[in-house]
Coordinates of C-alpha atoms in Angstrom, one line a residue:
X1108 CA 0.0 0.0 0.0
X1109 CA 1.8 3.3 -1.1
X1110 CA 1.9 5.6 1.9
X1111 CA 0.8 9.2 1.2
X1112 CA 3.8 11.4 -0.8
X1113 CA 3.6 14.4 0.7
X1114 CA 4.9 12.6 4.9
X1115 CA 8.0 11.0 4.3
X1116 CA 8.1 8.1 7.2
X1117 CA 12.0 7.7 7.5
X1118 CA 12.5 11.4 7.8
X1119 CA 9.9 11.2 10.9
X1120 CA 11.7 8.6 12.6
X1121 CA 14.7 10.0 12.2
X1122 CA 13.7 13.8 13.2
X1123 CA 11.9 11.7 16.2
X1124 CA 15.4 9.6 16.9
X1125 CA 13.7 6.6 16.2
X1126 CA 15.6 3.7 14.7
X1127 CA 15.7 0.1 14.0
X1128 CA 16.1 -1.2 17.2
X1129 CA 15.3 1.4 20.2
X1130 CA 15.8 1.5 23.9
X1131 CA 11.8 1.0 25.4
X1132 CA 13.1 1.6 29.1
X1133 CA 14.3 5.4 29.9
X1134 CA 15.0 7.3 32.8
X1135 CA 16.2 10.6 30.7
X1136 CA 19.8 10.2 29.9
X1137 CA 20.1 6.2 30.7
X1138 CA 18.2 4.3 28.0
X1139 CA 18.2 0.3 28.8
X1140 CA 15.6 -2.4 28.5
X1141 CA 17.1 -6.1 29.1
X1142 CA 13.7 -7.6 28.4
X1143 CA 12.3 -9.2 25.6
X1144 CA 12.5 -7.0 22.3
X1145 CA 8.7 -6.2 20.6
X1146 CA 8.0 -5.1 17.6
X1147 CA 6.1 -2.3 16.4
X1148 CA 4.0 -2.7 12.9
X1149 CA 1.8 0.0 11.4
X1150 CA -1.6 -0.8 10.4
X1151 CA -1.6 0.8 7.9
X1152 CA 0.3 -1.4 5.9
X1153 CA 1.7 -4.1 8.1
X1154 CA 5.1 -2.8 7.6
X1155 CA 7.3 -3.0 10.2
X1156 CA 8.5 0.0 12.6
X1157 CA 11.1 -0.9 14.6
X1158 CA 11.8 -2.6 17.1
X1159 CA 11.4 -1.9 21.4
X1160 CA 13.9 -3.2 24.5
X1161 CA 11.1 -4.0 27.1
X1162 CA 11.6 -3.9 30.8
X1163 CA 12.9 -7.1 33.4
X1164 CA 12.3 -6.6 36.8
X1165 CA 16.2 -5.0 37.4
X1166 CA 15.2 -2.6 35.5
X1167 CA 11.5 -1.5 36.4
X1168 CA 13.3 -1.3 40.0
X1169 CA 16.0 0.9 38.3
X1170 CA 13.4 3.3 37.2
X1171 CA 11.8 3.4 40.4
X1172 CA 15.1 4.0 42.6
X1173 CA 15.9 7.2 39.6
X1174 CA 12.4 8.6 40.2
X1175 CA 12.6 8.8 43.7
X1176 CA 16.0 10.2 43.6
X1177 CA 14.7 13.0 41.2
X1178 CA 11.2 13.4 42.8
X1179 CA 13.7 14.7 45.8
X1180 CA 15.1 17.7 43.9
X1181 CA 11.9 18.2 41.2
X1182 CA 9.2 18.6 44.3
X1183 CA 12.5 21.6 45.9
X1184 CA 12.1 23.5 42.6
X1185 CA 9.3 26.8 43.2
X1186 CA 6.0 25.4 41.3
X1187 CA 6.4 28.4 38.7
X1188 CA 9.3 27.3 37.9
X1189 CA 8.4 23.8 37.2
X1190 CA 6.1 25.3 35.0
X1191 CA 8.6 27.2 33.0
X1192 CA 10.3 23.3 32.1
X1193 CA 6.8 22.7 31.1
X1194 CA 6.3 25.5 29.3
X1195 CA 10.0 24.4 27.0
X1196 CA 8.3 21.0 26.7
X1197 CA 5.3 22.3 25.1
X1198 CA 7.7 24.7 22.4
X1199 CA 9.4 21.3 21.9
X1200 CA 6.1 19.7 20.9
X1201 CA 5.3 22.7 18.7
X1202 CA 8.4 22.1 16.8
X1203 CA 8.0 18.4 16.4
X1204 CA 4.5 18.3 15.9
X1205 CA 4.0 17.9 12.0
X1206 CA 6.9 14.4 13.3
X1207 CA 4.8 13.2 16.3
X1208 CA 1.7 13.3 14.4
X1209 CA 2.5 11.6 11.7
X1210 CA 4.0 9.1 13.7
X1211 CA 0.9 8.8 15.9
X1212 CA -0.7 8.5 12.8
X1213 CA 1.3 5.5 11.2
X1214 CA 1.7 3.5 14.2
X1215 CA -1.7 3.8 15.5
X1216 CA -3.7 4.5 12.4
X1217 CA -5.4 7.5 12.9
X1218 CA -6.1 9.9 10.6
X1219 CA -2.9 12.2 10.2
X1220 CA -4.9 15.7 10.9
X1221 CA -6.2 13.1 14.1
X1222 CA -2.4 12.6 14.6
X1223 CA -1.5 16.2 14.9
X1224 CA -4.9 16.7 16.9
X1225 CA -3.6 14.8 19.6
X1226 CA -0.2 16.2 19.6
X1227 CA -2.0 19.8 19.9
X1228 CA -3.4 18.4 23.0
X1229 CA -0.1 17.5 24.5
X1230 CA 0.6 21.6 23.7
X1231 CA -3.0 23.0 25.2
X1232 CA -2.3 21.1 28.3
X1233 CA 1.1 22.5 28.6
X1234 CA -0.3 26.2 28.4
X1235 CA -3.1 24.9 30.9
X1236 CA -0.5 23.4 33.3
X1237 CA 2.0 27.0 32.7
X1238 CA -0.8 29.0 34.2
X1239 CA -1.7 26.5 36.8
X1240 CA 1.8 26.3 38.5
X1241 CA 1.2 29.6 40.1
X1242 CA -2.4 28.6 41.0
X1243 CA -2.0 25.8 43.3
X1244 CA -4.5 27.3 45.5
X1245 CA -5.3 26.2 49.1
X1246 CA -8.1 27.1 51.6
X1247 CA -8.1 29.9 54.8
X1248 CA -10.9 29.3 57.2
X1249 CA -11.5 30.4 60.7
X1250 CA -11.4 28.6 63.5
X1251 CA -13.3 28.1 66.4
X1252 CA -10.4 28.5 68.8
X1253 CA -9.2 32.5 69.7
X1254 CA -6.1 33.1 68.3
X1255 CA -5.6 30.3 66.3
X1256 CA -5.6 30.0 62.2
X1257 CA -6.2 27.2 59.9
X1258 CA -5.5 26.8 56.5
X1259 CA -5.0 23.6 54.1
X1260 CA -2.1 23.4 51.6
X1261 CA -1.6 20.9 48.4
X1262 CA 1.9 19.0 48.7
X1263 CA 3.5 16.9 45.8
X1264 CA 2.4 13.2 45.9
X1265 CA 5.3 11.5 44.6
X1266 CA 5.7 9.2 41.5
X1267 CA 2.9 9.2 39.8
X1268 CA 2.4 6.0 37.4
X1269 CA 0.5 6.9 34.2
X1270 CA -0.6 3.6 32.4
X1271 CA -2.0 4.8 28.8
X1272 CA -3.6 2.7 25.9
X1273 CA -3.3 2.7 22.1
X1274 CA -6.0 5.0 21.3
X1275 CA -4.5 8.0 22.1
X1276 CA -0.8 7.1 22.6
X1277 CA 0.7 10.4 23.7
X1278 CA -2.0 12.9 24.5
X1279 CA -3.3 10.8 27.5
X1280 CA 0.1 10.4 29.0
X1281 CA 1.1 14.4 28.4
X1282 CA -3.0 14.7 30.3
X1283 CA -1.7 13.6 33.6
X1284 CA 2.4 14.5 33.4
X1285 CA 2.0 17.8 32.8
X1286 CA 0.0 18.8 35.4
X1287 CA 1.5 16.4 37.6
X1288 CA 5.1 17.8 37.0
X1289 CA 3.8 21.4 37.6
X1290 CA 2.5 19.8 41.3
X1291 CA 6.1 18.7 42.0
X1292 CA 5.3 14.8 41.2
X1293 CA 7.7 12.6 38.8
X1294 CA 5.7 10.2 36.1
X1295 CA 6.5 6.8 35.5
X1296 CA 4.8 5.8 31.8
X1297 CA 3.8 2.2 30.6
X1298 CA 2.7 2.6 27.5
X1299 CA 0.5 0.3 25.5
X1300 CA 2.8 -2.4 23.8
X1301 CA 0.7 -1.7 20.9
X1302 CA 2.2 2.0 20.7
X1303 CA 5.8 1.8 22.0
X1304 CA 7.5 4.0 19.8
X1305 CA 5.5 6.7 20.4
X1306 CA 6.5 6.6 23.5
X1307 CA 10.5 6.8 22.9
X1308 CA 9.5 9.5 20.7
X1309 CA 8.0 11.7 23.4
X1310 CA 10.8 10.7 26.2
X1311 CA 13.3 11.8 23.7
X1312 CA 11.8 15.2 23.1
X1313 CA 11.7 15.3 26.9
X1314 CA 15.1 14.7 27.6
X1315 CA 16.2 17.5 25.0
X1316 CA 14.5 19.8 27.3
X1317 CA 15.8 18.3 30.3
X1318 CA 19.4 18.0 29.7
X1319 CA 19.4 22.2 28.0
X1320 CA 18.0 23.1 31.8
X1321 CA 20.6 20.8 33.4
X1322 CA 17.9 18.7 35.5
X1323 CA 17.8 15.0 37.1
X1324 CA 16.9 12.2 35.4
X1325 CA 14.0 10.3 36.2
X1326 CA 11.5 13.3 36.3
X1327 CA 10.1 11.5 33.0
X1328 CA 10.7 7.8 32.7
X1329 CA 9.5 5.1 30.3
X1330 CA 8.8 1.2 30.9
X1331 CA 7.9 -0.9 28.0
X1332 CA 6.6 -3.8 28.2
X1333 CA 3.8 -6.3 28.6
X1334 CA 1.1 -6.7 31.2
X1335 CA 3.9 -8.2 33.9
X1336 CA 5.1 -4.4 33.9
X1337 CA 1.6 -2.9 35.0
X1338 CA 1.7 -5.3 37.6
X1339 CA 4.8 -4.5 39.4
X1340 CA 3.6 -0.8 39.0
X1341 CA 0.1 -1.2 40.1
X1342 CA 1.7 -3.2 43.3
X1343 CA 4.8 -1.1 44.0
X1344 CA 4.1 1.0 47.1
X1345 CA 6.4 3.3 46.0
X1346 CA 4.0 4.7 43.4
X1347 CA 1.5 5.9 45.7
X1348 CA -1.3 7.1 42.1
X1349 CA -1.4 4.9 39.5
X1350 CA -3.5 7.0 36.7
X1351 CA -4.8 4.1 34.1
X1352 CA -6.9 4.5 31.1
X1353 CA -7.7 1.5 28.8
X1354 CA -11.0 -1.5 29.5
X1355 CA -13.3 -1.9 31.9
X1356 CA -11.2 -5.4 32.6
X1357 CA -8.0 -4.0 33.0
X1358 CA -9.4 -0.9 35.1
X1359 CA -10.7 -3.4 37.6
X1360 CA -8.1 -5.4 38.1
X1361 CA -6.3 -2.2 38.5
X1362 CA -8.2 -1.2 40.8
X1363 CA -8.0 -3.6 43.2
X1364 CA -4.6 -3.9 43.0
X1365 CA -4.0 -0.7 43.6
X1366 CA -6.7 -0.5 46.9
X1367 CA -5.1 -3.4 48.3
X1368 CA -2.2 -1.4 49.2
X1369 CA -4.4 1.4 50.0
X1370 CA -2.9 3.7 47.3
X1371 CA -4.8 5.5 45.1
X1372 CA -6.3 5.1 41.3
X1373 CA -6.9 7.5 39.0
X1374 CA -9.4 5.2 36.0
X1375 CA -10.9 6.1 32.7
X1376 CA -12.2 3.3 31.0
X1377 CA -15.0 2.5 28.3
X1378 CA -17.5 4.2 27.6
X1379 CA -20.6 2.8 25.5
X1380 CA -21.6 6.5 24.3
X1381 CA -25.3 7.7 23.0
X1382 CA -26.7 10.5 21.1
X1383 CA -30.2 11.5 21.8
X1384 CA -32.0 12.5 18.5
X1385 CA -35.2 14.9 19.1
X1386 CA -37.4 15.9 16.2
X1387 CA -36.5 19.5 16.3
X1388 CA -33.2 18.8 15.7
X1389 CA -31.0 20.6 13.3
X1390 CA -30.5 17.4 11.1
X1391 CA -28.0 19.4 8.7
X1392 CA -25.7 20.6 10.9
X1393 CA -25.7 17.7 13.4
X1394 CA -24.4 15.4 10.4
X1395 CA -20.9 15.9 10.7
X1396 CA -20.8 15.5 14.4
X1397 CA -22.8 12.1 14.3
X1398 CA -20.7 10.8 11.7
X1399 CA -16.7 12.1 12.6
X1400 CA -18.6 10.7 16.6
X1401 CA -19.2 7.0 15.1
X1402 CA -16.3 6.3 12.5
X1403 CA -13.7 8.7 13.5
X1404 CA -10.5 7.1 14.7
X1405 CA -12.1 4.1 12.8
X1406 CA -14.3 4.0 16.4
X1407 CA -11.0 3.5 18.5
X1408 CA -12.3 6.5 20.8
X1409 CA -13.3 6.1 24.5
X1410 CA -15.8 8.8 23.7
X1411 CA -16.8 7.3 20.4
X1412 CA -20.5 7.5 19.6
X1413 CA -22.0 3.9 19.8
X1414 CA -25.1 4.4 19.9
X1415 CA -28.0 6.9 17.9
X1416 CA -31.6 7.4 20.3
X1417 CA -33.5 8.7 17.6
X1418 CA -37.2 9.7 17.6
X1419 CA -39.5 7.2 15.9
X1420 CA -40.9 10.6 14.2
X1421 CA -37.7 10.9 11.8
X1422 CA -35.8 7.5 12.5
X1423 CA -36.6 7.1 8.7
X1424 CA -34.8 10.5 7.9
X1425 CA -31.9 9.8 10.0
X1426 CA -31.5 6.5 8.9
X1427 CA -31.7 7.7 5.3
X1428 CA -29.0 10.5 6.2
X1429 CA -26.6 8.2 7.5
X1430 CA -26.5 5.4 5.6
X1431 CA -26.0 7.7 2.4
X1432 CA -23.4 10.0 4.4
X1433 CA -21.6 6.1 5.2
X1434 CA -21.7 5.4 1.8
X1435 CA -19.4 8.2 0.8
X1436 CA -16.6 7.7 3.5
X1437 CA -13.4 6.9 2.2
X1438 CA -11.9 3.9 3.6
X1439 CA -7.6 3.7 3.3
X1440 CA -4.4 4.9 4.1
X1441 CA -4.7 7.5 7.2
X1442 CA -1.7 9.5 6.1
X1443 CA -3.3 10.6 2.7
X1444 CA -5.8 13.2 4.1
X1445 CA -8.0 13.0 1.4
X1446 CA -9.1 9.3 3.6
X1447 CA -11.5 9.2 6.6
X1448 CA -11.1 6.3 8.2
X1449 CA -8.2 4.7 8.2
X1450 CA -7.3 1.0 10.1
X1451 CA -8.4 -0.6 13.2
X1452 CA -4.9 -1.5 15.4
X1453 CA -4.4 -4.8 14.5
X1454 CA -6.6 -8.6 13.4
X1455 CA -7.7 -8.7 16.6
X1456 CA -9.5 -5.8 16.8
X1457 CA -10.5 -6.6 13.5
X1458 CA -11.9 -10.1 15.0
X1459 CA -13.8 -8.1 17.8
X1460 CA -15.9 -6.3 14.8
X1461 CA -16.6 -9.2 13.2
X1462 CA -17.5 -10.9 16.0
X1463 CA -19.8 -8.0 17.3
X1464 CA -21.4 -8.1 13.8
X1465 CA -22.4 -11.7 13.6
X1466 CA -23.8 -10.9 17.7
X1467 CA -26.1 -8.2 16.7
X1468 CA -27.6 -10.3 14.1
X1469 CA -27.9 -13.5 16.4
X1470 CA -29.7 -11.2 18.9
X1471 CA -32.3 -9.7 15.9
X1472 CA -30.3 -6.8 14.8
X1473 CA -30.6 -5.7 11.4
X1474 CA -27.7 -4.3 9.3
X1475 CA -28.6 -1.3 7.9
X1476 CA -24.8 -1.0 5.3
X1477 CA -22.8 -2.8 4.1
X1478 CA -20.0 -4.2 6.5
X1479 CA -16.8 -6.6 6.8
X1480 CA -13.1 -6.7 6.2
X1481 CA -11.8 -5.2 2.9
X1482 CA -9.4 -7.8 1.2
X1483 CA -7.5 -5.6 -1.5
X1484 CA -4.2 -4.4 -2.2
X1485 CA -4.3 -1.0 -0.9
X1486 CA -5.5 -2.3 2.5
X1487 CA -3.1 -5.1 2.8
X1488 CA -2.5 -4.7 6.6
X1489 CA -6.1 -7.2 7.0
X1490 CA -6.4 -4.4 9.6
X1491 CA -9.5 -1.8 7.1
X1492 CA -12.9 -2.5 8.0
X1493 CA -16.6 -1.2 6.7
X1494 CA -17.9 1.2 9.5
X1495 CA -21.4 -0.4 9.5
X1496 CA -24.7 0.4 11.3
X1497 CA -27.2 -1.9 12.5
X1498 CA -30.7 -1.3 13.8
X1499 CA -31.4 -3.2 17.9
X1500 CA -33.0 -3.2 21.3
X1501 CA -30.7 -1.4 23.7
X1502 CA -30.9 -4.7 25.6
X1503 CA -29.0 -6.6 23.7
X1504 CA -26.1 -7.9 25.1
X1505 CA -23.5 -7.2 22.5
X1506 CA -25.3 -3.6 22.9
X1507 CA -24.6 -2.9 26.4
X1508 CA -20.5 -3.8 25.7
X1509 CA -18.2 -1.5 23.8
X1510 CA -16.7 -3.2 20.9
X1511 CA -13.4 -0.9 19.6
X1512 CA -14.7 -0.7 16.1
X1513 CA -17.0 2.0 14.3
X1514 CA -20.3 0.1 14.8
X1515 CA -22.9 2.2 15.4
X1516 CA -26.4 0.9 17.3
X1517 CA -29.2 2.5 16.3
X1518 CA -33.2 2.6 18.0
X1519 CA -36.3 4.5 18.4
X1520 CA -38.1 6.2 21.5
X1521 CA -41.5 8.3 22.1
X1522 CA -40.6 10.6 24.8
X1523 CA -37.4 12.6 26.5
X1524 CA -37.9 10.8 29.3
X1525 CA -37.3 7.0 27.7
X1526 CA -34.5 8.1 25.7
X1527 CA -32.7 9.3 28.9
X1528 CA -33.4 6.2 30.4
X1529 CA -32.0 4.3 27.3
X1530 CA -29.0 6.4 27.3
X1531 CA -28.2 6.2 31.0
X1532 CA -29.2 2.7 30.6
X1533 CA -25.7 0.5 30.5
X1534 CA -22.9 0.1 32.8
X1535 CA -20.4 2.7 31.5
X1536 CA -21.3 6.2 31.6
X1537 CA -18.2 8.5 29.9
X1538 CA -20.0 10.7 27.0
X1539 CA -23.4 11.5 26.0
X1540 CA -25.3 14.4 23.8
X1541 CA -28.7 15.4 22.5
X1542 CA -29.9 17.2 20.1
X1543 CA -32.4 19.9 20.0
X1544 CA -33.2 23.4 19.4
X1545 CA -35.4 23.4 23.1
X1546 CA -34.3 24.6 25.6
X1547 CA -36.4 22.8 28.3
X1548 CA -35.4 19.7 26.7
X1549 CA -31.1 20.6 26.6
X1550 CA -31.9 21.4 30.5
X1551 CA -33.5 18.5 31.5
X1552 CA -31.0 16.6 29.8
X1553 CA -28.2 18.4 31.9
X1554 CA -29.9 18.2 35.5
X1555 CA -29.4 15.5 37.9
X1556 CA -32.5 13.9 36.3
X1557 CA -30.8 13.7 32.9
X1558 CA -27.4 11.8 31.8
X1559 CA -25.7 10.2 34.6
X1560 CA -22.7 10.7 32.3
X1561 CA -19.3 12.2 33.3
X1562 CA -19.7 14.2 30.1
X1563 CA -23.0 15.8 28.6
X1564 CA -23.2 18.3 25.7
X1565 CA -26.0 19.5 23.4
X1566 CA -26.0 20.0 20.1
X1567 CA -22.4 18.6 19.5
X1568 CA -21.3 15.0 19.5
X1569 CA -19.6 12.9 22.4
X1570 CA -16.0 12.4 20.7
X1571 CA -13.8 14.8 21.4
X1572 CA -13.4 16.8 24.3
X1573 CA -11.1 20.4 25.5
X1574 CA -8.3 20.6 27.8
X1575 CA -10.4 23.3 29.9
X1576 CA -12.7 20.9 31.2
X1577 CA -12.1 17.6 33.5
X1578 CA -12.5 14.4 31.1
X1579 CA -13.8 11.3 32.9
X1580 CA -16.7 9.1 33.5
X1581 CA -19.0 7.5 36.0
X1582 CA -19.9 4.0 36.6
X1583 CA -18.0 1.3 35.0
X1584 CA -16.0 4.4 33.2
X1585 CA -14.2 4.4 36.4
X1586 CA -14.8 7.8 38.4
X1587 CA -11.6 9.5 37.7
X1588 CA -10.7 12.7 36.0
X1589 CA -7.8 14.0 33.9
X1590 CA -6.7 17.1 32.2
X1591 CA -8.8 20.8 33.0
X1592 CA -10.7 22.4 35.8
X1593 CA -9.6 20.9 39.6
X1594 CA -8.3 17.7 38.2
X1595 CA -5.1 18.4 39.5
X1596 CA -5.7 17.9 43.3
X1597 CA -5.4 14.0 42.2
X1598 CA -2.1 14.5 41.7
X1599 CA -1.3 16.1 45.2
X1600 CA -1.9 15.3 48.7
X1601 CA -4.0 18.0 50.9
X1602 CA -2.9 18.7 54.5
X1603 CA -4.7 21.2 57.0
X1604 CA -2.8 23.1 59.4
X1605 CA -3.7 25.3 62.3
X1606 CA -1.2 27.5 63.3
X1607 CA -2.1 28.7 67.5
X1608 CA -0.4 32.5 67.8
X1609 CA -1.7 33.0 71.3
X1610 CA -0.4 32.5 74.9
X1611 CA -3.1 29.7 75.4
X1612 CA -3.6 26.5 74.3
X1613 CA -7.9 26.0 74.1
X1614 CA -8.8 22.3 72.9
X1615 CA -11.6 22.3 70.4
X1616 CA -15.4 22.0 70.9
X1617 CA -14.4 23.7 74.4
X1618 CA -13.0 20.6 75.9
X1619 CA -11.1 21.4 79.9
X1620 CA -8.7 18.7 80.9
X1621 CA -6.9 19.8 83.6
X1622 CA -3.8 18.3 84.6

């Protein structure tokens, strides 16, 4: 398959300081890995990458002992200051972003204006987390004691252990390090083995910055490997937040790995997102949103639209809309812009379609386009699927999971008040929207008797999200939040003090004890 002419790959691994064989373990200016090698293969054409040094034991524990030996001198270092690093990092970014999206692009298979998407992210939330390191705000209140004050500060937490999956392979990790790093926390990054070389790529732009401003290694540190690596993380008392985002499996056993040393986890998992379609909804300019929601990243979004609620009133029109709009999309090489959907991540991803495909019609699903793998030349990776939609009962089984894959589940309702009920009705709860042009409606669907989802918008879709705002999810989605508004107190501890300026020392609630 003939990648797009105007990105020329080997210049972007080069610019990136990506070769043939890379080191997948970093601490900044030590690059080892004594593990097993991987190998990284783009979907796009099944060619491979390179090739990744994964982590033993030895060396996770080599990591570990550098983080804490930096985390000594980064938490010393005045918050605004941090920032200022941050603020170098996110120059770097700008300089290498055309590299790091296209990279993001060939080794995970997004679209390549997707690619440099997510790499603009890594820059908004280093601007975010500039302006937050002189905003680490605490609390004055009074107290009940005469001359006494009370106050709570935010202190660093430590090493914070950022666990990210293939979707977004740099964005998510750049989420929770920057604003950790501007808190005075290190990061410690398992990446998904799918996506290792994005990884290298971003520790190496890290370390450029690092070593110009003369500062420790092990402030940014990289682990590759399997599973086995997670686990000695997610077990490690030493890493006192683990921050992981992938399944609803993985975040449980996460989870309780994590709460059975009594640390703490930071989760965002699946999501099994819905769009609620009123009748006085603005079917023209919804369109691009419903579709870029359901297909975009070939459906390999956590905020991916799965599912349309539409009103029986105009399920004929919508159905009408989309199936012609699904016609149109072109299906190939993410790198050539003129493409929207490029591949899923690899044949087993490709399996779980296909698999989710013959469930809907076991259950009495109807296909409403054409679907399946497409076997030709220019897709030669096996990895290119038909983005398909299928009619169902929002109680089917393979309906309340999230399958990775742009299927979208469509169904009817009669009033507001079932289609919120059908869209709060499955375990995850990340992203949801409606449309309408009523304003009673958009409320209701925003108050606590509306979504029970982390995220709620009207009028615009449930992919894609800002920096400004928290991102996360409740229910099976996990609880945790990343990126904008106070999500940074998850990456500090909070401590209250009471400072007693008097000549007396009162006990509270006017307690004597006399002695």
């Amino acid at each position: 398959m003939e990648t797009a002419t105007q990105i020329d790959i080997a210049a972007v691994l080069k610019e990136l300081g990506i070769s043939e064989t890379n080191h997948g373990v970093s601490t900044g200016r030590n690059n080892f890995g004594s593990g097993p090698t991987i190998t990284s293969h783009s979907p796009t054409n099944g060619e491979l990458i390179g090739k990744i040094t994964t982590a033993t034991k030895a060396d996770y524990h080599k990591v570990i002992a550098t983080a804490k030996e930096a985390y000594g001198t980064w938490r010393n270092i005045p918050a605004p200051q941090r920032g200022e690093y941050v603020r170098q990092f996110g120059d770097a970014l700008r300089a290498k972003k055309e590299a790091l999206g296209a990279l993001v692009s060939y080794e995970m298979g997004k679209s390549y204006q997707e690619g440099l998407g997510e790499v603009q992210e890594m820059i908004d939330i280093c601007d975010f987390a500039v302006g937050l390191s002189r905003q680490l705000y605490g609390l004055t209140m009074h107290s009940e004691r005469p001359g006494h004050r009370m106050y709570e500060q935010w202190h660093p937490i430590g090493i914070v252990g950022v666990i990210s999956a293939f979707n977004f392979p740099v964005a998510v990790w750049c989420w929770n390090t920057a604003l950790a790093w501007v808190c005075g926390d290190v990061c410690v990054w398992k990446p998904s083995e799918k996506t290792p070389l994005c990884s290298v790529a971003c520790q190496n732009i890290w370390n450029d910055v690092a070593e110009a401003n003369d500062l420790p290694e092990g402030i940014s540190a990289v682990i590759n490997g399997d599973y086995k690596v997670g686990e000695m993380m997610t077990t490690d008392t030493d890493v006192p937040l683990v921050s992981a985002t992938g399944s609803i499996r993985m975040g449980k056993i996460v989870g309780q790995a994590v709460a059975a040393r009594l640390g703490t986890s930071l989760l965002e998992l699946g999501g099994n997102n819905a769009v609620i379609i009123e009748p006085d909804a603005d079917l023209q300019m919804i369109l691009p949103a419903l579709v870029f929601g359901a297909v975009g990243t070939a459906g390999q979004r956590c905020t991916s639209t799965r599912r349309l609620i539409i009103h029986e009133d105009i399920f004929d029109k919508v159905q009408d809309i989309m199936t012609s709009a699904y016609k149109q999309l072109r299906i190939g090489d993410p790198l050539d812009e003129n493409n929207h959907v490029g591949p899923l991540i690899d044949t087993d991803a490709v399996n779980a379609y296909l698999n989710a495909i013959d469930l809907v019609q076991k259950e009495g699903g109807q296909l409403l386009t054409d679907y399946g793998v497409i076997d030709s030349p220019n897709h030669a990776s096996g990895c290119y699927v038909k983005p398909a939609i299928a009619k169902v009962e929002n109680s089917y089984n393979i309906v309340q999971e999230e399958t990775f894959a742009p299927i979208l589940y469509v169904m009817t309702y009669k009033t507001v008040d079932e289609a919120i009920a059908l869209q709060n009705g499955v375990r995850q709860g990340l992203s949801s929207a409606i449309m309408t042009t009523n304003l009673r409606t958009a409320e209701k669907f925003l108050s606590n008797n509306g979504s029970d989802c982390g995220i709620a918008n009207v009028n615009i879709g449930t992919s894609g999200a800002e920096i400004g705002g928290a991102f996360g999810g409740e229910k099976e989605t996990g609880g945790g939040r990343e990126s904008g508004s106070d999500a940074w107190k998850a990456y500090m501890r909070r401590q209250t003090n009471t400072i007693n300026y008097s000549s007396e020392l009162p006990l509270a609630q006017g307690i004597k004890f006399d002695l």
